[in-house]
PDB file of C-alpha atoms in Angstrom:
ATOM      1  CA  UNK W 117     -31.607  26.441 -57.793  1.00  0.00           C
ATOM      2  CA  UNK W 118     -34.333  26.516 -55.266  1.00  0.00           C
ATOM      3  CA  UNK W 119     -36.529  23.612 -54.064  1.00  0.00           C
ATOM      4  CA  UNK W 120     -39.937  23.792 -53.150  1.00  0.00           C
ATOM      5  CA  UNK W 121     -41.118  22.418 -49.462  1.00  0.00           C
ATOM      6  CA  UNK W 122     -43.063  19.958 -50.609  1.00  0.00           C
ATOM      7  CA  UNK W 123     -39.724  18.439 -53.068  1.00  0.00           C
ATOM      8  CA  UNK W 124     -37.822  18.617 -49.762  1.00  0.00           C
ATOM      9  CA  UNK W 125     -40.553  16.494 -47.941  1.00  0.00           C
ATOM     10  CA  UNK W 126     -40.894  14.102 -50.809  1.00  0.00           C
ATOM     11  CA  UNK W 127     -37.347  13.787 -51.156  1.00  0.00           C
ATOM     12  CA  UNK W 128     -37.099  12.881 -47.012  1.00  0.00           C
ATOM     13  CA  UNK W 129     -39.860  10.719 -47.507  1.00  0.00           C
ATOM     14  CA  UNK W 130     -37.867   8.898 -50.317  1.00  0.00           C
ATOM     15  CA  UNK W 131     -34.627   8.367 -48.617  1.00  0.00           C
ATOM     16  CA  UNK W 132     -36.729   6.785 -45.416  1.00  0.00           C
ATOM     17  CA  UNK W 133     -38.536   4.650 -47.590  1.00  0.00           C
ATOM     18  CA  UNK W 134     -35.326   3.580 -49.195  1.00  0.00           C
ATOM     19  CA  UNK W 135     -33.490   3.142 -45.552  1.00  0.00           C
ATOM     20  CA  UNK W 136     -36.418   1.018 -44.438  1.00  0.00           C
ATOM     21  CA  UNK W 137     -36.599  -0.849 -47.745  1.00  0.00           C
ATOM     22  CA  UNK W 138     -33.042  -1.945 -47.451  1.00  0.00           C
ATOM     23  CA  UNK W 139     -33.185  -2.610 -43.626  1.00  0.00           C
ATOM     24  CA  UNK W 140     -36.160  -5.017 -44.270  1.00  0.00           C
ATOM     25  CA  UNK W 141     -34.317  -6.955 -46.966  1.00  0.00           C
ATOM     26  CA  UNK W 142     -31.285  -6.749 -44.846  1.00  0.00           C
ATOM     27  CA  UNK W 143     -32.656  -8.808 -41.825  1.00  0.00           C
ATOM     28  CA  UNK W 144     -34.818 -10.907 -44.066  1.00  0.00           C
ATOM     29  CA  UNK W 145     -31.560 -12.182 -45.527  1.00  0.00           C
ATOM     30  CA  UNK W 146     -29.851 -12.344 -42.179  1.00  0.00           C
ATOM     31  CA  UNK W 147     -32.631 -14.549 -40.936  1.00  0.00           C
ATOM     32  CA  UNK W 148     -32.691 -17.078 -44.136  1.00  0.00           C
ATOM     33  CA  UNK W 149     -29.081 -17.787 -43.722  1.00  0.00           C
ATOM     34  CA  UNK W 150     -27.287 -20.177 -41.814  1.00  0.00           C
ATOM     35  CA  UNK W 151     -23.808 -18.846 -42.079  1.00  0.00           C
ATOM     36  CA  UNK W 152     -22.809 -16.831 -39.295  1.00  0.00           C
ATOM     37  CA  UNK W 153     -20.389 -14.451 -41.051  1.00  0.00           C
ATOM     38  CA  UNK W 154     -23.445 -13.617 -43.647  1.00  0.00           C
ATOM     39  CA  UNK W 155     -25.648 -12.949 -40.801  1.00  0.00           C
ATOM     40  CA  UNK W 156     -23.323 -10.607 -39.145  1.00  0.00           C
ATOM     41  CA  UNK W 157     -22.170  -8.824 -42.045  1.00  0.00           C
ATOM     42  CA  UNK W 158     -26.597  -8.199 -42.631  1.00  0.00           C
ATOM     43  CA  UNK W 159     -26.526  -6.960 -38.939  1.00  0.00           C
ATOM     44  CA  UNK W 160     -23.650  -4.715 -39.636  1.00  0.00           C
ATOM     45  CA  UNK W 161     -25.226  -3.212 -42.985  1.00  0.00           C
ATOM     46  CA  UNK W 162     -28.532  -2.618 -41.006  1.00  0.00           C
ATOM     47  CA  UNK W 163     -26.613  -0.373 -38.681  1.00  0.00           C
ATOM     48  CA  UNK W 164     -24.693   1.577 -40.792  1.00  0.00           C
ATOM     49  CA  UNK W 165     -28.147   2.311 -42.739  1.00  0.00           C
ATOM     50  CA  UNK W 166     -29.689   3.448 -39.538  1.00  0.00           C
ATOM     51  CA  UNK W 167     -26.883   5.138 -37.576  1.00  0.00           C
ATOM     52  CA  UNK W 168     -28.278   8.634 -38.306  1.00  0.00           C
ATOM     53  CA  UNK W 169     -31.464   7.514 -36.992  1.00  0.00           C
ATOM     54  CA  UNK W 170     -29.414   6.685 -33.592  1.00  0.00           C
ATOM     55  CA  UNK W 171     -27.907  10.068 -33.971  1.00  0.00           C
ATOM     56  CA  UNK W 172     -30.947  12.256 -34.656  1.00  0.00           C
ATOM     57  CA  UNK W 173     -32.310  10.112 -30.863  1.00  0.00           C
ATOM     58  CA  UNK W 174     -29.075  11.111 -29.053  1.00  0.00           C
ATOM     59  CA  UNK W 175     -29.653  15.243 -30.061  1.00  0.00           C
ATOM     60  CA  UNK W 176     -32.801  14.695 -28.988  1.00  0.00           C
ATOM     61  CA  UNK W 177     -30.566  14.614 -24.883  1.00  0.00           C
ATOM     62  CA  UNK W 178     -28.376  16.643 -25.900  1.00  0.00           C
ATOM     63  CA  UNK W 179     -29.054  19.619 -23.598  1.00  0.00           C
ATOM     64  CA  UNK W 180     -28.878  17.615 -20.452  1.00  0.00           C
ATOM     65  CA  UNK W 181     -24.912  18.004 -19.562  1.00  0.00           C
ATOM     66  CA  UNK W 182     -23.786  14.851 -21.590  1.00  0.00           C
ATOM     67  CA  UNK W 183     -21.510  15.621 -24.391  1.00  0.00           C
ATOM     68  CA  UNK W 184     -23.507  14.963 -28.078  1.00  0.00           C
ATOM     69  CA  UNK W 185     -20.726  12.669 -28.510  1.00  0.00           C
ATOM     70  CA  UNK W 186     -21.015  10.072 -25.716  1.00  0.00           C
ATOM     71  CA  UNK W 187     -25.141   9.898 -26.177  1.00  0.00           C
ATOM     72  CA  UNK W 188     -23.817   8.831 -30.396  1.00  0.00           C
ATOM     73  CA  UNK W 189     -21.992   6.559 -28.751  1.00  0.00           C
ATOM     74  CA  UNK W 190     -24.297   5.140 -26.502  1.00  0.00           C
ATOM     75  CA  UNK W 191     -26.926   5.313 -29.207  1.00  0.00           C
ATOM     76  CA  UNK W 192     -24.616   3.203 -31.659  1.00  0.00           C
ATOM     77  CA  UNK W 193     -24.484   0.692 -29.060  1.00  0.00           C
ATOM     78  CA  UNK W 194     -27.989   0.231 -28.233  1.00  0.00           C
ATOM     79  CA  UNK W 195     -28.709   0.180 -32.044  1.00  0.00           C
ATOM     80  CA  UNK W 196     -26.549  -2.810 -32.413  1.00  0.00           C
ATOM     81  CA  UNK W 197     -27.912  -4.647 -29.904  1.00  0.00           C
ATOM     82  CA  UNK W 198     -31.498  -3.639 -30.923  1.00  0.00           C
ATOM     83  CA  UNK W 199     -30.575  -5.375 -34.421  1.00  0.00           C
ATOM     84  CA  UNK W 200     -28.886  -8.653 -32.716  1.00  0.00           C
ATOM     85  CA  UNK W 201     -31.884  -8.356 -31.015  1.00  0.00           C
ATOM     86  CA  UNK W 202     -35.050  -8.228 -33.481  1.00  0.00           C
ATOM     87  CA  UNK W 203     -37.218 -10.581 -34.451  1.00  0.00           C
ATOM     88  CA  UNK W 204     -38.024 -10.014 -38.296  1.00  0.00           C
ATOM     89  CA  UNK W 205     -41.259 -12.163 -37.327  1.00  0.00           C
ATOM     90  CA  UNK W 206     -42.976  -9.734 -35.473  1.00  0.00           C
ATOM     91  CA  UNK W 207     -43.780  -8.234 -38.851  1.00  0.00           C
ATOM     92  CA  UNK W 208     -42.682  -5.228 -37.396  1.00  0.00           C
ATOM     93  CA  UNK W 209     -40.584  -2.143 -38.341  1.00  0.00           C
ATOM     94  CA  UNK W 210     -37.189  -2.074 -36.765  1.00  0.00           C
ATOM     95  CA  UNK W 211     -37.056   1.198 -35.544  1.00  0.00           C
ATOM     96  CA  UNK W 212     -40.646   0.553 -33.815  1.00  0.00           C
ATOM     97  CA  UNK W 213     -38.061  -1.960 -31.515  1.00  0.00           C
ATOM     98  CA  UNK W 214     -34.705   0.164 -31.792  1.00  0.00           C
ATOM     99  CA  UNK W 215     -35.914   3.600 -30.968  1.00  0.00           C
ATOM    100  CA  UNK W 216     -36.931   3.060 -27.762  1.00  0.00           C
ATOM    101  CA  UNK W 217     -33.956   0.450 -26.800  1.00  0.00           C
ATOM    102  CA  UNK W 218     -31.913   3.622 -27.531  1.00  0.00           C
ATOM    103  CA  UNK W 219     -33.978   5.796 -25.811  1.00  0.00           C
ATOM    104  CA  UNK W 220     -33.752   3.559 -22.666  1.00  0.00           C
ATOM    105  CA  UNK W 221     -30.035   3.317 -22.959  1.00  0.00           C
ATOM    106  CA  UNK W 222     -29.335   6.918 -22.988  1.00  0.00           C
ATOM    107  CA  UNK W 223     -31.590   7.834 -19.516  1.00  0.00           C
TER     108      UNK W 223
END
């Protein structure tokens, strides 16, 4: 079973749509609530949507002498702060604000 090019973009294009979809409802939740818990447990669902994002940044340094694994790690990091971080008012997509917090974090 082969898939054409443009099925494979489409299907990419889906699955971002869908990750943005849910982190947008995600941190519009976290910012209606008052309880704390609620609020972190949005926070923590918004990163584990967008960890690969942090991972595809960190290959991006990979070839600069620091293991793959420590610039994940750093990227993790500076993706949860980016979401403790953001301000769902700016009207704004997240990863316009997280990707270069990451970025930053791992030069």
């Amino acid at each position: 079973m082969t898939s054409t090019l443009a099925e494979r973009r489409s299907t990419f294009r889906a699955s971002d749509a869908e990750r943005a979809a849910a982190t947008t409802s995600l941190l519009a939740r976290a910012a209606a609530t008052d309880d704390d818990a609620e609020r972190h447990a949005c926070h923590d669902e918004v990163v584990r949507v967008n960890m690969r994002v942090a991972e595809a940044v960190a290959r991006r340094y990979a070839r600069r002498g620091v293991p793959v694994e420590d610039l994940t790690q750093i990227a993790y990091l500076a993706l949860v702060r980016a979401v403790r971080r953001y301000d769902a008012a700016h009207e704004r997509d997240l990863l316009a604000y997280a990707v270069p917090t990451i970025e930053g974090d791992i030069r």
